[in-house]
mmCIF file of C-alpha atoms and ligand atoms in Angstrom:
data_model
loop_
_atom_site.group_PDB
_atom_site.id
_atom_site.type_symbol
_atom_site.label_atom_id
_atom_site.label_comp_id
_atom_site.label_asym_id
_atom_site.label_seq_id
_atom_site.Cartn_x
_atom_site.Cartn_y
_atom_site.Cartn_z
ATOM 1 C CA MET A 1 98.231 -34.551 156.122
ATOM 2 C CA THR A 2 96.878 -33.257 153.014
ATOM 3 C CA ASN A 3 93.738 -31.389 152.333
ATOM 4 C CA ASP A 4 92.710 -34.223 149.780
ATOM 5 C CA GLU A 5 92.842 -37.085 152.623
ATOM 6 C CA PRO A 6 89.441 -38.359 153.714
ATOM 7 C CA PHE A 7 87.895 -36.276 156.292
ATOM 8 C CA GLY A 8 84.690 -37.210 158.450
ATOM 9 C CA VAL A 9 82.349 -35.492 160.528
ATOM 10 C CA TYR A 10 80.906 -37.307 163.673
ATOM 11 C CA VAL A 11 77.707 -36.082 165.408
ATOM 12 C CA HIS A 12 76.937 -37.716 168.756
ATOM 13 C CA TRP A 13 73.230 -37.884 169.903
ATOM 14 C CA PRO A 14 73.677 -38.944 173.504
ATOM 15 C CA PHE A 15 69.809 -39.865 174.349
ATOM 16 C CA CYS A 16 68.242 -43.016 174.382
ATOM 17 C CA LYS A 17 64.675 -44.435 175.662
ATOM 18 C CA ALA A 18 66.162 -46.863 177.831
ATOM 19 C CA LYS A 19 69.677 -47.969 178.939
ATOM 20 C CA CYS A 20 70.671 -51.370 177.901
ATOM 21 C CA PRO A 21 72.212 -52.986 180.707
ATOM 22 C CA TYR A 22 75.507 -53.998 178.685
ATOM 23 C CA CYS A 23 76.219 -50.755 177.142
ATOM 24 C CA ASP A 24 78.815 -48.066 178.352
ATOM 25 C CA PHE A 25 78.620 -45.549 175.417
ATOM 26 C CA ASN A 26 77.991 -41.964 176.343
ATOM 27 C CA SER A 27 73.874 -42.507 176.365
ATOM 28 C CA HIS A 28 71.411 -41.116 178.839
ATOM 29 C CA VAL A 29 67.604 -41.659 179.483
ATOM 30 C CA ARG A 30 65.765 -38.290 180.052
ATOM 31 C CA HIS A 31 62.357 -39.098 181.158
ATOM 32 C CA GLY A 32 61.377 -35.500 181.054
ATOM 33 C CA GLY A 33 62.240 -34.933 177.124
ATOM 34 C CA VAL A 34 64.726 -33.153 175.414
ATOM 35 C CA ASP A 35 64.931 -29.661 174.249
ATOM 36 C CA GLU A 36 65.858 -30.708 170.740
ATOM 37 C CA ALA A 37 65.751 -27.185 169.156
ATOM 38 C CA ARG A 38 68.141 -25.932 171.734
ATOM 39 C CA PHE A 39 70.553 -28.965 171.273
ATOM 40 C CA LEU A 40 70.391 -28.346 167.648
ATOM 41 C CA ALA A 41 71.652 -24.727 168.214
ATOM 42 C CA GLY A 42 74.318 -25.813 170.484
ATOM 43 C CA TYR A 43 75.395 -28.651 167.283
ATOM 44 C CA LEU A 44 75.569 -25.555 164.827
ATOM 45 C CA THR A 45 77.732 -23.573 166.997
ATOM 46 C CA GLU A 46 80.161 -26.449 167.701
ATOM 47 C CA LEU A 47 80.201 -26.966 164.141
ATOM 48 C CA ARG A 48 81.397 -23.577 163.622
ATOM 49 C CA HIS A 49 84.288 -24.092 166.186
ATOM 50 C CA PHE A 50 85.432 -27.269 164.414
ATOM 51 C CA ALA A 51 85.090 -25.360 160.771
ATOM 52 C CA ARG A 52 87.393 -22.771 162.033
ATOM 53 C CA ARG A 53 89.911 -25.318 163.098
ATOM 54 C CA ALA A 54 89.738 -27.675 160.157
ATOM 55 C CA PRO A 55 89.160 -25.030 157.232
ATOM 56 C CA GLY A 56 89.439 -26.048 153.446
ATOM 57 C CA ARG A 57 88.766 -29.814 154.094
ATOM 58 C CA THR A 58 86.492 -31.979 151.879
ATOM 59 C CA VAL A 59 84.062 -34.127 153.803
ATOM 60 C CA THR A 60 83.911 -37.520 152.704
ATOM 61 C CA SER A 61 81.609 -39.028 155.409
ATOM 62 C CA ILE A 62 79.245 -37.984 158.175
ATOM 63 C CA PHE A 63 78.136 -40.330 160.907
ATOM 64 C CA PHE A 64 75.537 -39.712 163.301
ATOM 65 C CA GLY A 65 75.915 -41.934 166.228
ATOM 66 C CA GLY A 66 74.891 -42.179 169.682
ATOM 67 C CA GLY A 67 73.239 -42.961 171.856
ATOM 68 C CA THR A 68 70.189 -43.366 169.359
ATOM 69 C CA PRO A 69 70.116 -40.851 166.649
ATOM 70 C CA SER A 70 66.983 -42.270 165.070
ATOM 71 C CA LEU A 71 65.235 -40.233 168.120
ATOM 72 C CA MET A 72 66.094 -37.055 166.422
ATOM 73 C CA ARG A 73 63.724 -35.380 164.133
ATOM 74 C CA PRO A 74 64.724 -35.457 160.275
ATOM 75 C CA GLY A 75 64.343 -31.894 160.327
ATOM 76 C CA THR A 76 67.288 -31.647 163.043
ATOM 77 C CA VAL A 77 69.513 -34.021 160.677
ATOM 78 C CA SER A 78 68.795 -32.043 157.843
ATOM 79 C CA THR A 79 69.684 -28.722 159.370
ATOM 80 C CA ILE A 80 73.034 -30.258 160.491
ATOM 81 C CA LEU A 81 73.888 -31.779 157.215
ATOM 82 C CA ASP A 82 72.978 -28.060 155.752
ATOM 83 C CA ALA A 83 75.542 -26.645 158.119
ATOM 84 C CA ILE A 84 78.152 -28.713 157.544
ATOM 85 C CA ALA A 85 77.754 -28.196 153.677
ATOM 86 C CA ASP A 86 77.991 -24.643 154.519
ATOM 87 C CA HIS A 87 81.342 -24.968 156.403
ATOM 88 C CA TRP A 88 83.089 -27.419 154.138
ATOM 89 C CA THR A 89 82.965 -28.996 150.791
ATOM 90 C CA VAL A 90 81.020 -32.322 151.026
ATOM 91 C CA ALA A 91 82.451 -34.742 148.434
ATOM 92 C CA ASP A 92 79.615 -35.592 145.718
ATOM 93 C CA ASP A 93 79.833 -39.500 146.831
ATOM 94 C CA ALA A 94 80.099 -38.620 150.745
ATOM 95 C CA GLU A 95 78.747 -41.639 152.777
ATOM 96 C CA ILE A 96 76.158 -40.114 155.252
ATOM 97 C CA THR A 97 75.384 -42.661 158.040
ATOM 98 C CA LEU A 98 72.781 -42.752 160.819
ATOM 99 C CA GLU A 99 72.453 -45.281 163.477
ATOM 100 C CA ALA A 100 68.868 -46.437 164.280
ATOM 101 C CA ASN A 101 67.108 -48.488 166.669
ATOM 102 C CA PRO A 102 64.844 -50.903 165.054
ATOM 103 C CA THR A 103 61.683 -49.868 166.850
ATOM 104 C CA SER A 104 58.616 -49.343 164.708
ATOM 105 C CA VAL A 105 58.530 -45.490 165.798
ATOM 106 C CA GLU A 106 61.833 -44.758 164.681
ATOM 107 C CA ALA A 107 61.693 -46.661 161.637
ATOM 108 C CA ALA A 108 58.810 -44.229 160.668
ATOM 109 C CA ASN A 109 61.491 -41.552 160.433
ATOM 110 C CA PHE A 110 63.648 -43.644 157.663
ATOM 111 C CA ALA A 111 62.090 -41.685 154.771
ATOM 112 C CA GLY A 112 62.586 -38.398 156.604
ATOM 113 C CA TYR A 113 66.364 -39.159 157.020
ATOM 114 C CA ARG A 114 66.496 -40.306 153.515
ATOM 115 C CA SER A 115 65.107 -36.841 152.290
ATOM 116 C CA ALA A 116 67.343 -34.978 154.804
ATOM 117 C CA GLY A 117 70.393 -36.539 152.961
ATOM 118 C CA VAL A 118 71.303 -39.622 154.760
ATOM 119 C CA ASN A 119 72.185 -42.222 152.412
ATOM 120 C CA ARG A 120 73.484 -45.078 154.752
ATOM 121 C CA LEU A 121 71.576 -46.763 157.821
ATOM 122 C CA SER A 122 73.090 -48.784 160.418
ATOM 123 C CA LEU A 123 70.488 -50.715 162.719
ATOM 124 C CA GLY A 124 71.150 -51.977 166.000
ATOM 125 C CA VAL A 125 69.453 -55.252 165.573
ATOM 126 C CA GLN A 126 71.638 -57.245 168.249
ATOM 127 C CA ALA A 127 69.874 -60.569 168.261
ATOM 128 C CA LEU A 128 67.333 -62.372 166.384
ATOM 129 C CA ASN A 129 65.181 -64.149 168.920
ATOM 130 C CA ASP A 130 62.766 -62.199 171.444
ATOM 131 C CA GLN A 131 64.338 -64.218 174.433
ATOM 132 C CA SER A 132 67.809 -62.518 173.734
ATOM 133 C CA LEU A 133 66.505 -59.327 173.106
ATOM 134 C CA LYS A 134 64.639 -59.393 176.374
ATOM 135 C CA ALA A 135 67.764 -60.269 178.318
ATOM 136 C CA LEU A 136 69.630 -57.640 176.430
ATOM 137 C CA GLY A 137 67.229 -54.954 177.386
ATOM 138 C CA ARG A 138 66.286 -53.807 174.266
ATOM 139 C CA GLN A 139 62.935 -51.895 173.444
ATOM 140 C CA HIS A 140 62.015 -53.950 170.160
ATOM 141 C CA THR A 141 61.148 -57.469 169.326
ATOM 142 C CA ALA A 142 63.001 -59.675 166.354
ATOM 143 C CA ALA A 143 59.999 -59.343 164.124
ATOM 144 C CA GLU A 144 59.958 -55.446 164.657
ATOM 145 C CA ALA A 145 63.610 -55.405 163.873
ATOM 146 C CA LEU A 146 63.323 -57.486 160.775
ATOM 147 C CA GLN A 147 60.483 -54.907 159.796
ATOM 148 C CA ALA A 148 62.554 -52.134 160.064
ATOM 149 C CA LEU A 149 65.421 -53.673 158.326
ATOM 150 C CA ASP A 150 63.238 -54.329 155.163
ATOM 151 C CA LEU A 151 62.016 -50.800 155.274
ATOM 152 C CA ALA A 152 65.568 -49.651 155.586
ATOM 153 C CA LYS A 153 66.344 -51.639 152.513
ATOM 154 C CA GLN A 154 63.436 -49.899 150.769
ATOM 155 C CA HIS A 155 64.906 -46.231 151.672
ATOM 156 C CA PHE A 156 68.546 -46.779 151.405
ATOM 157 C CA HIS A 157 70.972 -48.343 149.156
ATOM 158 C CA ARG A 158 73.267 -49.087 151.603
ATOM 159 C CA VAL A 159 72.262 -50.618 154.956
ATOM 160 C CA SER A 160 74.066 -52.246 157.687
ATOM 161 C CA PHE A 161 72.962 -54.015 160.989
ATOM 162 C CA ASP A 162 74.658 -54.804 164.183
ATOM 163 C CA LEU A 163 74.483 -58.150 166.008
ATOM 164 C CA ILE A 164 76.025 -59.322 169.644
ATOM 165 C CA TYR A 165 77.157 -62.787 169.957
ATOM 166 C CA ALA A 166 78.781 -64.939 172.849
ATOM 167 C CA ARG A 167 75.711 -63.816 174.877
ATOM 168 C CA GLU A 168 74.477 -65.422 177.783
ATOM 169 C CA GLY A 169 73.948 -69.253 177.473
ATOM 170 C CA GLN A 170 74.527 -68.919 173.725
ATOM 171 C CA THR A 171 76.210 -72.033 171.930
ATOM 172 C CA ALA A 172 78.122 -72.000 169.055
ATOM 173 C CA GLU A 173 75.571 -73.985 167.490
ATOM 174 C CA ALA A 174 73.087 -71.406 168.221
ATOM 175 C CA TRP A 175 75.013 -68.587 166.953
ATOM 176 C CA GLN A 176 75.707 -70.424 163.694
ATOM 177 C CA ALA A 177 72.140 -70.881 162.881
ATOM 178 C CA GLU A 178 71.478 -67.200 163.978
ATOM 179 C CA LEU A 179 74.349 -66.094 161.833
ATOM 180 C CA THR A 180 72.974 -67.913 158.757
ATOM 181 C CA ARG A 181 69.699 -66.381 158.968
ATOM 182 C CA ALA A 182 71.565 -62.728 159.497
ATOM 183 C CA LEU A 183 73.438 -63.541 156.137
ATOM 184 C CA ASP A 184 70.353 -64.240 154.465
ATOM 185 C CA ARG A 185 68.898 -60.809 155.098
ATOM 186 C CA ALA A 186 72.133 -58.833 155.107
ATOM 187 C CA ALA A 187 72.480 -55.922 152.553
ATOM 188 C CA ASP A 188 75.904 -54.643 152.029
ATOM 189 C CA HIS A 189 77.471 -54.513 155.481
ATOM 190 C CA LEU A 190 77.172 -56.181 158.799
ATOM 191 C CA SER A 191 78.693 -55.720 162.158
ATOM 192 C CA LEU A 192 79.254 -58.488 164.611
ATOM 193 C CA TYR A 193 80.406 -57.971 167.948
ATOM 194 C CA GLN A 194 81.522 -60.280 170.447
ATOM 195 C CA LEU A 195 79.633 -59.121 173.986
ATOM 196 C CA THR A 196 82.212 -57.373 175.981
ATOM 197 C CA ILE A 197 81.482 -57.030 179.846
ATOM 198 C CA GLU A 198 82.117 -53.185 180.184
ATOM 199 C CA ASP A 199 83.152 -51.900 183.968
ATOM 200 C CA GLY A 200 80.106 -50.153 185.480
ATOM 201 C CA THR A 201 77.500 -51.508 183.652
ATOM 202 C CA PRO A 202 74.499 -53.791 185.175
ATOM 203 C CA PHE A 203 75.969 -56.788 183.397
ATOM 204 C CA ALA A 204 79.377 -56.282 184.920
ATOM 205 C CA ALA A 205 77.817 -56.345 188.416
ATOM 206 C CA ARG A 206 76.208 -59.283 187.526
ATOM 207 C CA HIS A 207 79.229 -60.961 185.981
ATOM 208 C CA ALA A 208 81.082 -60.196 189.121
ATOM 209 C CA ALA A 209 78.268 -61.756 191.163
ATOM 210 C CA GLY A 210 78.347 -64.929 189.279
ATOM 211 C CA SER A 211 74.939 -64.581 187.831
ATOM 212 C CA LEU A 212 75.916 -63.719 184.300
ATOM 213 C CA HIS A 213 77.703 -66.487 182.650
ATOM 214 C CA VAL A 214 78.902 -65.740 178.883
ATOM 215 C CA PRO A 215 81.047 -67.797 176.646
ATOM 216 C CA ASP A 216 84.265 -66.937 177.108
ATOM 217 C CA GLY A 217 88.194 -68.042 176.249
ATOM 218 C CA ASP A 218 88.041 -71.072 173.758
ATOM 219 C CA LYS A 219 84.386 -70.851 173.266
ATOM 220 C CA ALA A 220 84.214 -67.408 172.364
ATOM 221 C CA SER A 221 87.381 -67.928 170.036
ATOM 222 C CA ALA A 222 85.383 -70.738 168.279
ATOM 223 C CA MET A 223 82.430 -68.306 167.610
ATOM 224 C CA TYR A 224 84.822 -65.581 166.217
ATOM 225 C CA VAL A 225 86.270 -68.278 163.813
ATOM 226 C CA LEU A 226 83.203 -69.513 162.439
ATOM 227 C CA THR A 227 81.852 -65.788 162.191
ATOM 228 C CA GLN A 228 84.791 -65.485 159.851
ATOM 229 C CA GLU A 229 84.340 -68.367 157.774
ATOM 230 C CA PHE A 230 80.611 -68.084 157.576
ATOM 231 C CA CYS A 231 80.887 -64.452 156.327
ATOM 232 C CA GLU A 232 83.584 -64.969 153.961
ATOM 233 C CA LYS A 233 81.593 -67.832 152.392
ATOM 234 C CA ALA A 234 78.567 -65.462 152.015
ATOM 235 C CA GLY A 235 80.560 -63.064 150.299
ATOM 236 C CA LEU A 236 80.831 -60.412 153.261
ATOM 237 C CA PRO A 237 84.463 -61.008 154.559
ATOM 238 C CA ALA A 238 85.989 -59.137 157.560
ATOM 239 C CA TYR A 239 87.339 -55.914 156.691
ATOM 240 C CA GLU A 240 88.108 -55.321 160.580
ATOM 241 C CA VAL A 241 87.921 -57.509 163.393
ATOM 242 C CA SER A 242 84.039 -57.127 164.105
ATOM 243 C CA ASN A 243 83.085 -55.491 160.440
ATOM 244 C CA HIS A 244 82.073 -57.321 157.317
ATOM 245 C CA ALA A 245 81.088 -55.974 153.947
ATOM 246 C CA ARG A 246 80.655 -56.650 150.275
ATOM 247 C CA PRO A 247 84.095 -55.703 148.751
ATOM 248 C CA GLY A 248 83.267 -51.808 147.898
ATOM 249 C CA SER A 249 80.812 -51.562 150.794
ATOM 250 C CA GLU A 250 83.046 -51.127 153.865
ATOM 251 C CA SER A 251 82.209 -47.975 155.907
ATOM 252 C CA ARG A 252 84.375 -45.431 154.804
ATOM 253 C CA HIS A 253 83.411 -43.423 157.945
ATOM 254 C CA ASN A 254 85.233 -46.248 160.129
ATOM 255 C CA LEU A 255 87.891 -46.695 157.901
ATOM 256 C CA ILE A 256 88.783 -42.920 158.502
ATOM 257 C CA TYR A 257 89.426 -44.003 162.275
ATOM 258 C CA TRP A 258 91.096 -47.170 161.424
ATOM 259 C CA ARG A 259 93.387 -45.520 158.906
ATOM 260 C CA GLY A 260 94.438 -42.641 161.206
ATOM 261 C CA HIS A 261 92.909 -39.775 159.256
ATOM 262 C CA ASP A 262 91.087 -36.701 160.608
ATOM 263 C CA TYR A 263 87.707 -36.105 161.865
ATOM 264 C CA ALA A 264 85.710 -33.484 163.537
ATOM 265 C CA GLY A 265 83.424 -34.824 166.455
ATOM 266 C CA ILE A 266 80.557 -32.672 167.855
ATOM 267 C CA GLY A 267 77.860 -33.320 170.550
ATOM 268 C CA ALA A 268 78.491 -34.631 174.109
ATOM 269 C CA GLY A 269 81.299 -37.053 174.551
ATOM 270 C CA ALA A 270 82.309 -37.045 171.059
ATOM 271 C CA HIS A 271 85.962 -37.391 170.034
ATOM 272 C CA ALA A 272 87.644 -35.761 167.212
ATOM 273 C CA ARG A 273 91.455 -35.748 165.698
ATOM 274 C CA ILE A 274 92.543 -32.645 163.722
ATOM 275 C CA THR A 275 95.804 -31.879 162.253
ATOM 276 C CA GLU A 276 97.004 -28.368 162.976
ATOM 277 C CA SER A 277 100.270 -26.770 161.665
ATOM 278 C CA GLY A 278 101.433 -30.282 160.991
ATOM 279 C CA THR A 279 100.654 -31.679 164.467
ATOM 280 C CA LYS A 280 97.770 -34.285 165.150
ATOM 281 C CA ARG A 281 95.366 -32.991 168.222
ATOM 282 C CA ALA A 282 92.984 -35.428 170.195
ATOM 283 C CA LEU A 283 90.023 -33.325 171.343
ATOM 284 C CA SER A 284 87.098 -34.632 173.258
ATOM 285 C CA THR A 285 84.104 -33.126 174.538
ATOM 286 C CA LEU A 286 82.213 -33.107 177.779
ATOM 287 C CA LYS A 287 80.262 -36.324 178.362
ATOM 288 C CA SER A 288 77.346 -34.889 180.323
ATOM 289 C CA PRO A 289 74.658 -33.489 177.642
ATOM 290 C CA GLU A 290 73.571 -30.749 179.674
ATOM 291 C CA ALA A 291 77.020 -29.674 180.990
ATOM 292 C CA TRP A 292 78.234 -29.920 177.313
ATOM 293 C CA LEU A 293 75.331 -27.579 176.150
ATOM 294 C CA ALA A 294 75.806 -25.216 178.907
ATOM 295 C CA GLN A 295 79.638 -24.959 177.912
ATOM 296 C CA VAL A 296 78.878 -24.426 174.105
ATOM 297 C CA GLU A 297 76.233 -21.730 174.878
ATOM 298 C CA ALA A 298 79.012 -19.797 177.055
ATOM 299 C CA GLN A 299 82.355 -20.759 175.093
ATOM 300 C CA GLY A 300 81.183 -21.824 171.669
ATOM 301 C CA HIS A 301 82.468 -25.454 172.325
ATOM 302 C CA GLY A 302 81.927 -28.291 174.518
ATOM 303 C CA LEU A 303 85.820 -29.306 174.486
ATOM 304 C CA THR A 304 87.079 -30.699 177.866
ATOM 305 C CA SER A 305 90.346 -31.796 176.362
ATOM 306 C CA ASP A 306 92.329 -30.536 173.396
ATOM 307 C CA GLU A 307 95.923 -31.912 173.157
ATOM 308 C CA ALA A 308 98.683 -32.374 170.888
ATOM 309 C CA LEU A 309 99.801 -35.909 170.251
ATOM 310 C CA SER A 310 103.747 -36.582 170.081
ATOM 311 C CA ALA A 311 104.941 -38.765 167.093
ATOM 312 C CA GLN A 312 104.981 -41.467 169.090
ATOM 313 C CA GLU A 313 101.528 -41.380 170.360
ATOM 314 C CA THR A 314 100.273 -40.766 166.676
ATOM 315 C CA GLY A 315 102.532 -43.733 165.598
ATOM 316 C CA GLU A 316 100.879 -45.893 168.496
ATOM 317 C CA GLU A 317 97.368 -44.801 167.765
ATOM 318 C CA TYR A 318 97.984 -45.604 164.383
ATOM 319 C CA LEU A 319 99.426 -49.153 165.113
ATOM 320 C CA LEU A 320 96.550 -49.907 167.228
ATOM 321 C CA MET A 321 93.614 -48.814 164.749
ATOM 322 C CA ALA A 322 95.415 -50.171 161.436
ATOM 323 C CA LEU A 323 95.960 -53.525 162.704
ATOM 324 C CA ARG A 324 92.355 -54.417 163.154
ATOM 325 C CA LEU A 325 91.901 -54.270 159.445
ATOM 326 C CA ALA A 326 92.402 -57.070 157.435
ATOM 327 C CA GLU A 327 94.489 -54.639 155.111
ATOM 328 C CA GLY A 328 96.667 -54.270 157.966
ATOM 329 C CA LEU A 329 99.027 -51.128 158.498
ATOM 330 C CA ASP A 330 101.328 -49.196 155.929
ATOM 331 C CA LEU A 331 104.828 -49.657 157.483
ATOM 332 C CA ALA A 332 106.039 -46.507 155.871
ATOM 333 C CA ARG A 333 103.058 -44.325 157.052
ATOM 334 C CA LEU A 334 103.775 -45.740 160.598
ATOM 335 C CA GLU A 335 107.364 -44.715 160.212
ATOM 336 C CA SER A 336 106.592 -41.240 159.055
ATOM 337 C CA LEU A 337 103.804 -40.717 161.779
ATOM 338 C CA SER A 338 105.905 -42.092 164.506
ATOM 339 C CA GLY A 339 109.462 -41.003 163.101
ATOM 340 C CA ARG A 340 110.832 -44.575 164.065
ATOM 341 C CA ALA A 341 110.945 -48.072 162.501
ATOM 342 C CA LEU A 342 109.373 -50.991 164.235
ATOM 343 C CA ASP A 343 111.713 -53.284 166.313
ATOM 344 C CA ALA A 344 112.912 -55.698 163.400
ATOM 345 C CA GLY A 345 113.782 -58.535 165.777
ATOM 346 C CA ARG A 346 110.439 -58.073 167.508
ATOM 347 C CA LEU A 347 108.720 -58.192 164.054
ATOM 348 C CA ASP A 348 110.633 -61.421 163.035
ATOM 349 C CA ALA A 349 109.561 -63.300 166.383
ATOM 350 C CA LEU A 350 106.034 -62.411 165.901
ATOM 351 C CA GLU A 351 105.978 -63.236 162.440
ATOM 352 C CA SER A 352 107.772 -66.577 163.066
ATOM 353 C CA HIS A 353 104.991 -67.397 165.616
ATOM 354 C CA GLY A 354 102.325 -66.932 163.032
ATOM 355 C CA LEU A 355 100.587 -63.877 164.503
ATOM 356 C CA LEU A 356 101.797 -61.489 162.008
ATOM 357 C CA ALA A 357 102.572 -61.541 158.202
ATOM 358 C CA ARG A 358 104.191 -59.016 156.007
ATOM 359 C CA ASN A 359 102.946 -58.342 152.763
ATOM 360 C CA GLY A 360 105.158 -56.055 150.646
ATOM 361 C CA THR A 361 105.054 -52.638 152.685
ATOM 362 C CA ARG A 362 102.165 -53.703 155.055
ATOM 363 C CA LEU A 363 101.941 -55.553 157.856
ATOM 364 C CA VAL A 364 98.795 -57.805 158.861
ATOM 365 C CA ALA A 365 97.834 -59.715 161.847
ATOM 366 C CA THR A 366 96.785 -63.198 160.812
ATOM 367 C CA GLN A 367 93.784 -64.650 162.080
ATOM 368 C CA SER A 368 95.903 -66.060 165.159
ATOM 369 C CA GLY A 369 96.914 -62.635 165.737
ATOM 370 C CA ARG A 370 93.703 -61.285 165.550
ATOM 371 C CA LEU A 371 92.416 -63.627 168.580
ATOM 372 C CA VAL A 372 95.265 -61.968 170.722
ATOM 373 C CA LEU A 373 95.304 -58.579 169.110
ATOM 374 C CA GLU A 374 95.509 -56.441 172.416
ATOM 375 C CA ARG A 375 98.705 -58.444 173.369
ATOM 376 C CA LEU A 376 100.057 -58.357 170.118
ATOM 377 C CA ILE A 377 99.725 -54.406 169.681
ATOM 378 C CA LEU A 378 101.150 -54.039 173.272
ATOM 379 C CA GLU A 379 104.233 -56.271 172.364
ATOM 380 C CA LEU A 380 104.838 -54.210 168.936
ATOM 381 C CA ALA A 381 104.308 -50.757 170.656
ATOM 382 C CA ALA A 382 106.714 -51.691 173.299
HETATM 383 C C1 SAM B 1 76.444 -47.034 169.984
HETATM 384 S S1 SAM B 1 75.835 -48.608 169.993
HETATM 385 C C2 SAM B 1 74.360 -48.423 169.617
HETATM 386 C C3 SAM B 1 73.648 -47.942 168.445
HETATM 387 C C4 SAM B 1 71.961 -47.957 168.773
HETATM 388 N N1 SAM B 1 71.535 -47.185 169.772
HETATM 389 C C5 SAM B 1 71.514 -49.333 169.207
HETATM 390 O O1 SAM B 1 71.516 -49.731 170.352
HETATM 391 O O2 SAM B 1 71.245 -49.858 168.360
HETATM 392 C C6 SAM B 1 76.769 -49.377 168.593
HETATM 393 C C7 SAM B 1 77.017 -50.762 168.785
HETATM 394 O O3 SAM B 1 77.576 -51.294 169.645
HETATM 395 C C8 SAM B 1 77.436 -52.508 170.205
HETATM 396 N N2 SAM B 1 77.634 -52.695 171.677
HETATM 397 C C9 SAM B 1 77.473 -51.871 172.360
HETATM 398 N N3 SAM B 1 77.867 -52.328 173.850
HETATM 399 C C10 SAM B 1 78.405 -53.357 173.446
HETATM 400 C C11 SAM B 1 78.797 -54.293 174.182
HETATM 401 N N4 SAM B 1 79.051 -54.351 175.601
HETATM 402 N N5 SAM B 1 79.618 -55.616 173.793
HETATM 403 C C12 SAM B 1 79.299 -55.588 172.368
HETATM 404 N N6 SAM B 1 78.530 -54.777 171.644
HETATM 405 C C13 SAM B 1 78.174 -53.851 172.135
HETATM 406 C C14 SAM B 1 76.157 -52.918 169.960
HETATM 407 O O4 SAM B 1 75.935 -53.789 168.734
HETATM 408 C C15 SAM B 1 75.464 -51.295 169.209
HETATM 409 O O5 SAM B 1 74.644 -51.667 168.169
HETATM 410 S S1 SF4 B 2 73.189 -49.945 173.129
HETATM 411 FE FE1 SF4 B 2 72.219 -48.284 171.758
HETATM 412 S S2 SF4 B 2 69.949 -48.269 172.706
HETATM 413 FE FE2 SF4 B 2 71.171 -49.310 173.882
HETATM 414 S S3 SF4 B 2 72.000 -47.909 175.633
HETATM 415 FE FE3 SF4 B 2 73.759 -48.316 174.113
HETATM 416 S S4 SF4 B 2 73.366 -46.446 172.846
HETATM 417 FE FE4 SF4 B 2 71.585 -46.703 173.856
#
């Protein structure tokens, strides 16, 4: 790692107005309200901890994720951005993203976020019809989401929005029509996620009980394939399994994760990767917002784990992340991180089955490979 490699700062806001029944992100509902000033003080304290652990870095991207960061006051976002700039050099062209839910109340904050320094907004639209939004437990209508999208485009040059497909009862034809509408509205980036049934969620309980039927297997694969084709035709090809962008508008923050660079992560349940004395370390903070805050106030950080990764683990992590990318992985980088080359026989076999392709010094999962990506990665890492 060198100091001129990209470096990100992730800020996790762990609160939401309501919990969506499909979601297993670290997000909590606090009906009694949140003491935002006290949490802000906690963020500033934890930032100091990370600044000591990663001195001299140039921040190339900052990401406010959640939870629902659009519930934060613009003043809170602004104070955190100022503190980041006090601790590190922030690159002139740094990407500063905030994830927003598209309710009208939150859209009223967009101008404030822009003034605070946010230059990219990522909106959780999820579906373009009210019936699906209701089934997903969302707090906004489709019309409200589209209004928020229009407003976002007025305030930010770079706007992304998320949709979830392979939803209950959705046919490939219905998704194709919805995707076509989405592409008509797209700015420079789209995240299109196939619905996953996450353990411990209300959707998982309904799925297990047989009362939630979602397209899976061949039906979901067909939706994935049509998603790739339509986005490509519309000029937003996939640069990662679920992420599509006009060339040059890829999310720099997410590329930091997928290309295996370092990032700080503050707030409850955040993860970080920091290289210290040549060794990559994996850090994560307490998931409970209140427990995180109490520990930050007592110890200066909310870390619950802080471990050195072995060369093999660092290599495996890079393999896992980079094969999600259309550009694939850099074989020389993988070898230098893990200290060993991939098994040549296994590579040849996967290539001859059409799951992998070698492109000069890079290794890329083909479309067939991406449909079975988890198995492919397990096979390669073995
Ligand atoms: C951190 S979450 C949400 C950000 C924001 N709170 C929102 O809901 O709009 C980021 C994205 O993950 C996606 N997501 C969350 N749970 C999912 C699931 N079970 N399956 C597929 N996508 C999911 C949603 O599209 C969501 O916008
Ligand atoms: S999808 Fe977004 S709004 Fe819904 S619970 Fe998860 S983080 Fe909160």
